[in-house]
PDB file of C-alpha atoms in Angstrom:
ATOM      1  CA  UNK A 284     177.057 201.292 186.378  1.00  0.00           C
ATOM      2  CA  UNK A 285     173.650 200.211 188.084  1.00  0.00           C
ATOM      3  CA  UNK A 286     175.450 199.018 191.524  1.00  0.00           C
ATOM      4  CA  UNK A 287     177.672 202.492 191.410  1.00  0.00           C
ATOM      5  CA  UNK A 288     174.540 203.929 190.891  1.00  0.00           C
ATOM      6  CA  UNK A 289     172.824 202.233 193.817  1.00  0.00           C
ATOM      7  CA  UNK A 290     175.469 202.694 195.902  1.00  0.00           C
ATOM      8  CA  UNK A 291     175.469 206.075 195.418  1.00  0.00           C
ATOM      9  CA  UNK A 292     171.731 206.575 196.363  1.00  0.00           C
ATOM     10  CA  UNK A 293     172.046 204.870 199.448  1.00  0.00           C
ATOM     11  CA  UNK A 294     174.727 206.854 200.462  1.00  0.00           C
ATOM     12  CA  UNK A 295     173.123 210.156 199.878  1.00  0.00           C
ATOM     13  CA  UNK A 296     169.900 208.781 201.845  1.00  0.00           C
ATOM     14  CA  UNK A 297     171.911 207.418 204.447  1.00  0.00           C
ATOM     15  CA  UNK A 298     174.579 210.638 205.389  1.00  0.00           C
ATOM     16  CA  UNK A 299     171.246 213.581 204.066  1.00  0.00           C
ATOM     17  CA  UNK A 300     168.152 211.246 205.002  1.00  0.00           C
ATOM     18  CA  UNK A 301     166.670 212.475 201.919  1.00  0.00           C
ATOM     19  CA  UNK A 302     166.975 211.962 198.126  1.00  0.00           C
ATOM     20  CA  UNK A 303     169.996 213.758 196.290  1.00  0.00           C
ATOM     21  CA  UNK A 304     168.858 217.604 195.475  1.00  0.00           C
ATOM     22  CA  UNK A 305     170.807 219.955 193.255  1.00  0.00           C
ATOM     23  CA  UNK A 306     173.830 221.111 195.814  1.00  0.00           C
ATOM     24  CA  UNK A 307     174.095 218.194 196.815  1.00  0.00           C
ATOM     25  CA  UNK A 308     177.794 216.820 195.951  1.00  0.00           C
ATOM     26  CA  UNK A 309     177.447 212.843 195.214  1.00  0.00           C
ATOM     27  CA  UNK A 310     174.204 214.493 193.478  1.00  0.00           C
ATOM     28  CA  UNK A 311     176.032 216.785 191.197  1.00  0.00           C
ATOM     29  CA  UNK A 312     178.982 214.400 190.555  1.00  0.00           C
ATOM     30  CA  UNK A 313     176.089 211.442 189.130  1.00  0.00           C
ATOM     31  CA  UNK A 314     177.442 212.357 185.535  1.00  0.00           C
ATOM     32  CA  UNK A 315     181.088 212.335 185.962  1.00  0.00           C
ATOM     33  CA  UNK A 316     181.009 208.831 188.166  1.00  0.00           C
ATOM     34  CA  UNK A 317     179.335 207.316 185.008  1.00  0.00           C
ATOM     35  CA  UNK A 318     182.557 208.375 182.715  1.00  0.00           C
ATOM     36  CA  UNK A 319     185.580 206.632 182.346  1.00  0.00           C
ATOM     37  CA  UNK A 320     188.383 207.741 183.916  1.00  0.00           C
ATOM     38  CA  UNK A 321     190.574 208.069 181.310  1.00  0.00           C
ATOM     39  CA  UNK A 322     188.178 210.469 179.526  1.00  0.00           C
ATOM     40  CA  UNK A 323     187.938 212.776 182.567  1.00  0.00           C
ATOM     41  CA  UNK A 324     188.995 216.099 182.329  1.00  0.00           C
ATOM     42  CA  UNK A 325     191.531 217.305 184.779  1.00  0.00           C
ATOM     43  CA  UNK A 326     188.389 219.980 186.007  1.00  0.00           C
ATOM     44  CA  UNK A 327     186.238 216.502 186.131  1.00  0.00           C
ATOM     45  CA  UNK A 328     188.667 214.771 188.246  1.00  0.00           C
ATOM     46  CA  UNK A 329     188.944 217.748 190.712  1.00  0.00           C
ATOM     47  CA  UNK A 330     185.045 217.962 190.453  1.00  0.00           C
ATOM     48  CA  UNK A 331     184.881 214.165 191.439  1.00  0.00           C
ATOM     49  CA  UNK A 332     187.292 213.993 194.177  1.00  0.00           C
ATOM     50  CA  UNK A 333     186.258 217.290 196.221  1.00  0.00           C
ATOM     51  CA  UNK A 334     182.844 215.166 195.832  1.00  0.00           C
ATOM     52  CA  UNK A 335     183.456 212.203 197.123  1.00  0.00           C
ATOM     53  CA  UNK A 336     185.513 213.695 200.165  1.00  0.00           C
ATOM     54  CA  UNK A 337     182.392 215.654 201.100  1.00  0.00           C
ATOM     55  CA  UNK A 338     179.723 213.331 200.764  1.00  0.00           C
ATOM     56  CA  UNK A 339     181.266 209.793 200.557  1.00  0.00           C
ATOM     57  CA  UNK A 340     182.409 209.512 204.593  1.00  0.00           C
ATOM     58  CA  UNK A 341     183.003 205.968 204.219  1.00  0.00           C
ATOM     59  CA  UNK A 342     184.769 205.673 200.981  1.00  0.00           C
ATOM     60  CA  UNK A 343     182.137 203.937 199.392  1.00  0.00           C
ATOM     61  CA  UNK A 344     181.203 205.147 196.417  1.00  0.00           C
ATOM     62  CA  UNK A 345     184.759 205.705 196.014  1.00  0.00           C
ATOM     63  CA  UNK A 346     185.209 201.874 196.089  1.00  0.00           C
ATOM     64  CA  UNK A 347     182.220 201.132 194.088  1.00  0.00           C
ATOM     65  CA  UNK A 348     183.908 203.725 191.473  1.00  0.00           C
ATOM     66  CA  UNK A 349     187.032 201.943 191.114  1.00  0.00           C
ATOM     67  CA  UNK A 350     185.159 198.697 190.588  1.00  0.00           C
ATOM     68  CA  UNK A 351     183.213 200.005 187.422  1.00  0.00           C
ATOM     69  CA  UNK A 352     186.593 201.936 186.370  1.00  0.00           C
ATOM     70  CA  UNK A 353     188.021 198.011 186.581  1.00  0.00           C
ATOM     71  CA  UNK A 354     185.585 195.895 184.500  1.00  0.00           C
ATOM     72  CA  UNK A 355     185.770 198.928 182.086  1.00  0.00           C
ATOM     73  CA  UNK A 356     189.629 198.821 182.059  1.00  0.00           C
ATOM     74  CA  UNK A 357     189.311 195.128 181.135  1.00  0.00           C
ATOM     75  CA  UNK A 358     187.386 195.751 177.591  1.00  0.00           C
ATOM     76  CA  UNK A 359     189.755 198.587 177.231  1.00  0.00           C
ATOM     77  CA  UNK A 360     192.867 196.697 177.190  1.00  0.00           C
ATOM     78  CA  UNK A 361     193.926 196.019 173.877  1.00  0.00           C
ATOM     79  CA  UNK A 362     195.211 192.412 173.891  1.00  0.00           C
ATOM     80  CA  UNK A 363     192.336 190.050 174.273  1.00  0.00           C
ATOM     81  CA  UNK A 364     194.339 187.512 176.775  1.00  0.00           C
ATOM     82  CA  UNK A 365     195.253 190.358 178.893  1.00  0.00           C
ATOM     83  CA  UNK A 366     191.863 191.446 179.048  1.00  0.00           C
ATOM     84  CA  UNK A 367     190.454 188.290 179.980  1.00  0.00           C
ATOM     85  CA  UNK A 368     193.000 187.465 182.637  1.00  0.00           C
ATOM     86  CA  UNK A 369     192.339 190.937 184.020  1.00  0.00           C
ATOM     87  CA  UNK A 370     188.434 190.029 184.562  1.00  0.00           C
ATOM     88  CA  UNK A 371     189.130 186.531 185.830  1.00  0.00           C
ATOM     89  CA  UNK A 372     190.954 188.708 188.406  1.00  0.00           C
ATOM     90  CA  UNK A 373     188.652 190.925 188.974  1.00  0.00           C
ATOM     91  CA  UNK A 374     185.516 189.022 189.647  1.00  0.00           C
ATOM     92  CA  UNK A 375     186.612 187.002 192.940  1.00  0.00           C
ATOM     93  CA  UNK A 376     187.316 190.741 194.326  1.00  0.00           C
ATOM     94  CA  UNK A 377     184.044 192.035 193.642  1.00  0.00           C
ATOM     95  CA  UNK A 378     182.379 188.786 194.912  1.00  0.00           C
ATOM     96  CA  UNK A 379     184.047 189.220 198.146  1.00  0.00           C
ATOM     97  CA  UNK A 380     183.712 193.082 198.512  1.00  0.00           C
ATOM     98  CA  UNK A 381     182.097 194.801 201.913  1.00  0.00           C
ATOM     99  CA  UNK A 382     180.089 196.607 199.725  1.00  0.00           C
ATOM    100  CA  UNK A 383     176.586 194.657 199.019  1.00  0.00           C
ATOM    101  CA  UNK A 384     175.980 196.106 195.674  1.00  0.00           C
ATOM    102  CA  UNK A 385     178.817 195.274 194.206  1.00  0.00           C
ATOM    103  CA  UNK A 386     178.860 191.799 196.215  1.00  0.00           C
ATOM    104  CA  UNK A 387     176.404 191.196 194.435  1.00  0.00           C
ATOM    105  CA  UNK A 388     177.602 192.342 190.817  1.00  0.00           C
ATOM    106  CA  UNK A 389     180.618 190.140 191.973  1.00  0.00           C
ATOM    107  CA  UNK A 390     178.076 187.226 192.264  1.00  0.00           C
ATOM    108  CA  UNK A 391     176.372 188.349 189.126  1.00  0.00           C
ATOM    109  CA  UNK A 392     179.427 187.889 187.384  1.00  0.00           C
ATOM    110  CA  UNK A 393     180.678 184.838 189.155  1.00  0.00           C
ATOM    111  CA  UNK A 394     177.269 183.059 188.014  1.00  0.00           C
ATOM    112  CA  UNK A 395     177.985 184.638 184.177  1.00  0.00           C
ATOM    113  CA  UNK A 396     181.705 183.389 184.197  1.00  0.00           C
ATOM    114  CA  UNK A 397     181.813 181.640 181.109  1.00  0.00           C
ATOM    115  CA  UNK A 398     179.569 183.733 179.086  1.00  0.00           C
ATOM    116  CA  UNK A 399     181.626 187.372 180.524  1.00  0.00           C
ATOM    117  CA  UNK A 400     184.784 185.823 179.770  1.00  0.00           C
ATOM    118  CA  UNK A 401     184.155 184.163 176.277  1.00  0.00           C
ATOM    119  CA  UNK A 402     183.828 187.754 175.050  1.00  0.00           C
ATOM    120  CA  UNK A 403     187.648 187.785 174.926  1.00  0.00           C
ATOM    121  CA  UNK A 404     187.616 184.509 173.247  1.00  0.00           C
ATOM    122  CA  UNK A 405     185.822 185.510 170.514  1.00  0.00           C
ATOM    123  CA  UNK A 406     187.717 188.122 169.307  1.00  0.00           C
ATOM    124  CA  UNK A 407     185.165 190.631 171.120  1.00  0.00           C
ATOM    125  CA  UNK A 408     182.111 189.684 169.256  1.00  0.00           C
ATOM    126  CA  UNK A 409     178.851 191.410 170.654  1.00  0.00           C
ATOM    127  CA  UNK A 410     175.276 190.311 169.626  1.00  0.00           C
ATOM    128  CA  UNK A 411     174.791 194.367 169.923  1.00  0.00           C
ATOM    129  CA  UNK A 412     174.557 194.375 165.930  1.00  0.00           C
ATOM    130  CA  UNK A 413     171.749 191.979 166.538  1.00  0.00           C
ATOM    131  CA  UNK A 414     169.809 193.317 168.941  1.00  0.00           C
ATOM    132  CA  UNK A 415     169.637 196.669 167.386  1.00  0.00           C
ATOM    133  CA  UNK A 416     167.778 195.149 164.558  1.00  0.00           C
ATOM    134  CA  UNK A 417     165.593 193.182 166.729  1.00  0.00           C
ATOM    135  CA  UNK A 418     164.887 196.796 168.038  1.00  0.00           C
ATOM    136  CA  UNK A 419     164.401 198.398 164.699  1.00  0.00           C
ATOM    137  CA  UNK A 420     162.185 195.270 164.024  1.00  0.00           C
ATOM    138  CA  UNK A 421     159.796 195.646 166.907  1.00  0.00           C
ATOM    139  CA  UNK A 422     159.427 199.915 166.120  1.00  0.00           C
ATOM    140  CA  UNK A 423     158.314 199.681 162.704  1.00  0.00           C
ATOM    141  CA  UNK A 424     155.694 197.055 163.936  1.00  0.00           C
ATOM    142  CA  UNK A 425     154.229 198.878 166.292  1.00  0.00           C
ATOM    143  CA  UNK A 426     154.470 202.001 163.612  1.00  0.00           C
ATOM    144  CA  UNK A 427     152.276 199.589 161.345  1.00  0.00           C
ATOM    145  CA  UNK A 428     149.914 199.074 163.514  1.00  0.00           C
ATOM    146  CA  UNK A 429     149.326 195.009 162.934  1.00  0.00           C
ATOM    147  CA  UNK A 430     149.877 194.217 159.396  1.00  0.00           C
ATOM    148  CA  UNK A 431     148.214 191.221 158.446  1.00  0.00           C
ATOM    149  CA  UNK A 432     149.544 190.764 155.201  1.00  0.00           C
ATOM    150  CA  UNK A 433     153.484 189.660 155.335  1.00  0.00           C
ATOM    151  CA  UNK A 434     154.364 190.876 152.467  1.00  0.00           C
ATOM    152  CA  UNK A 435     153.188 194.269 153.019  1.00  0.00           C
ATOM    153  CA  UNK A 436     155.252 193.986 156.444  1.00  0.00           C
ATOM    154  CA  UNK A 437     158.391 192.464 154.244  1.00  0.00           C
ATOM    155  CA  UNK A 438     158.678 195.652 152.018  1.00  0.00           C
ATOM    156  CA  UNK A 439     157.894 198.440 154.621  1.00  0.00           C
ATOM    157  CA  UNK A 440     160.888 196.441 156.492  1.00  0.00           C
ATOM    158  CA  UNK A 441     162.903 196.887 153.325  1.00  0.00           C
ATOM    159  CA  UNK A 442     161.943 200.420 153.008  1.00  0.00           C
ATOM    160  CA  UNK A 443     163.146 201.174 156.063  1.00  0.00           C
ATOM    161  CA  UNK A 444     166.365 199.453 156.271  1.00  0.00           C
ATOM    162  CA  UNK A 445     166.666 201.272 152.319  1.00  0.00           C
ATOM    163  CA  UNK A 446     167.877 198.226 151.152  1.00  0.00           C
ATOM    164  CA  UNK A 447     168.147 198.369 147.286  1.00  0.00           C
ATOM    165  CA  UNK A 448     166.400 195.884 144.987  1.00  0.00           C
ATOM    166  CA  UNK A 449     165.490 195.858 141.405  1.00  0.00           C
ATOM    167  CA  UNK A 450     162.010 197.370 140.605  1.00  0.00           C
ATOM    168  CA  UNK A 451     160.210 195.524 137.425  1.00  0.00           C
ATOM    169  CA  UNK A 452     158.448 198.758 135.842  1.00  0.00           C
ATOM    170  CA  UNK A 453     155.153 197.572 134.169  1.00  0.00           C
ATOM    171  CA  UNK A 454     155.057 197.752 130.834  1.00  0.00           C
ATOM    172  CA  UNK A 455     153.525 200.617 129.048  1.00  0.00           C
ATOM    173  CA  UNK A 456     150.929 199.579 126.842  1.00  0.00           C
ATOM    174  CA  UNK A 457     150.819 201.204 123.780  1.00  0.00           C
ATOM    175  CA  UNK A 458     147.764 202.849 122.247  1.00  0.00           C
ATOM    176  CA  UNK A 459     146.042 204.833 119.642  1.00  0.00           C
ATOM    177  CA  UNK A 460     145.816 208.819 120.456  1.00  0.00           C
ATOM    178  CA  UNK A 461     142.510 209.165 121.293  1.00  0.00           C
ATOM    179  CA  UNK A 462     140.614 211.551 118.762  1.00  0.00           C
ATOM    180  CA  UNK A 463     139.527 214.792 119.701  1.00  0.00           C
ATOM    181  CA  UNK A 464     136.062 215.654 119.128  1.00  0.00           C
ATOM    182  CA  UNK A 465     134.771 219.030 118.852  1.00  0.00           C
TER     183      UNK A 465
END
């Protein structure tokens, strides 16, 4: 999405010499070139295309389109083989495309091989899961402001994540009623 998106801006600053402006048609279609294409609306797709015929004059943004609709395509595909062999395809075109952005998320890729493609071997496993947590991590200790004592850090963690754990209630201790005295 960041080379469509790159490509896009140096399109606009190339064929308007300025930075895309409301009215301006690669400008207005940003949105829809980020979406799949199979979730575009038939109005999308009409929206997109009169676009790119106006202010893509060399097709490239068009071609920078496809290439994210590709890699997309290939975690789309159900069957994890045919996925992979679809990407093993796909990155020796995008290495050797005219376009230098995605040349260069061709070479991106082409460096990455093994790790891009192993996602199909594991059975589409994602450290995404992970990372989240990291994230949630990292906010609630800058919301704490430094705690110094870990287990203080420990159960606002827990708190937050509203994990469940068993609560030992102190004891009441049992006394006398006090007397009143009047």
């Amino acid at each position: 999405m960041q080379a469509l998106d790159e490509v896009r801006r140096r399109v606009q600053q190339q064929t308007l010499a300025r930075r895309g402006h409301a009215g301006d048609p690669l400008y207005e279609a940003r949105r829809v070139l980020r979406r799949r294409a199979d979730r575009l609306t038939p109005k999308a797709l009409d929206r997109l295309q009169a676009a790119l015929a106006v202010g893509d004059p060399d097709g490239e943004v068009a071609i920078a389109w496809w290439a994210v609709q590709q890699i997309c395509l290939a975690y789309a595909i159900a069957d994890p083989a045919a996925g992979k062999a679809h990407a093993a395809e796909l990155i020796p075109k995008l290495a050797s495309c005219p376009i230098p952005e995605v040349a260069r998320l061709g070479r991106t890729l082409t460096t990455w091989r093994r790790e891009y493609l192993a996602y199909f071997d594991t059975g589409r496993a994602s450290n995404g899961p992970t990372e989240a947590i990291n994230l949630l991590i990292e906010k609630i200790r800058r919301v704490g402001h430094g705690y110094r004592n870990w287990h203080n850090y420990r159960l606002r963690l827990l708190l937050h994540c509203g994990i469940q754990w068993p609560t030992l209630l102190t004891p009441r201790i049992r006394r006398r009623r006090p007397r009143l005295v009047a």
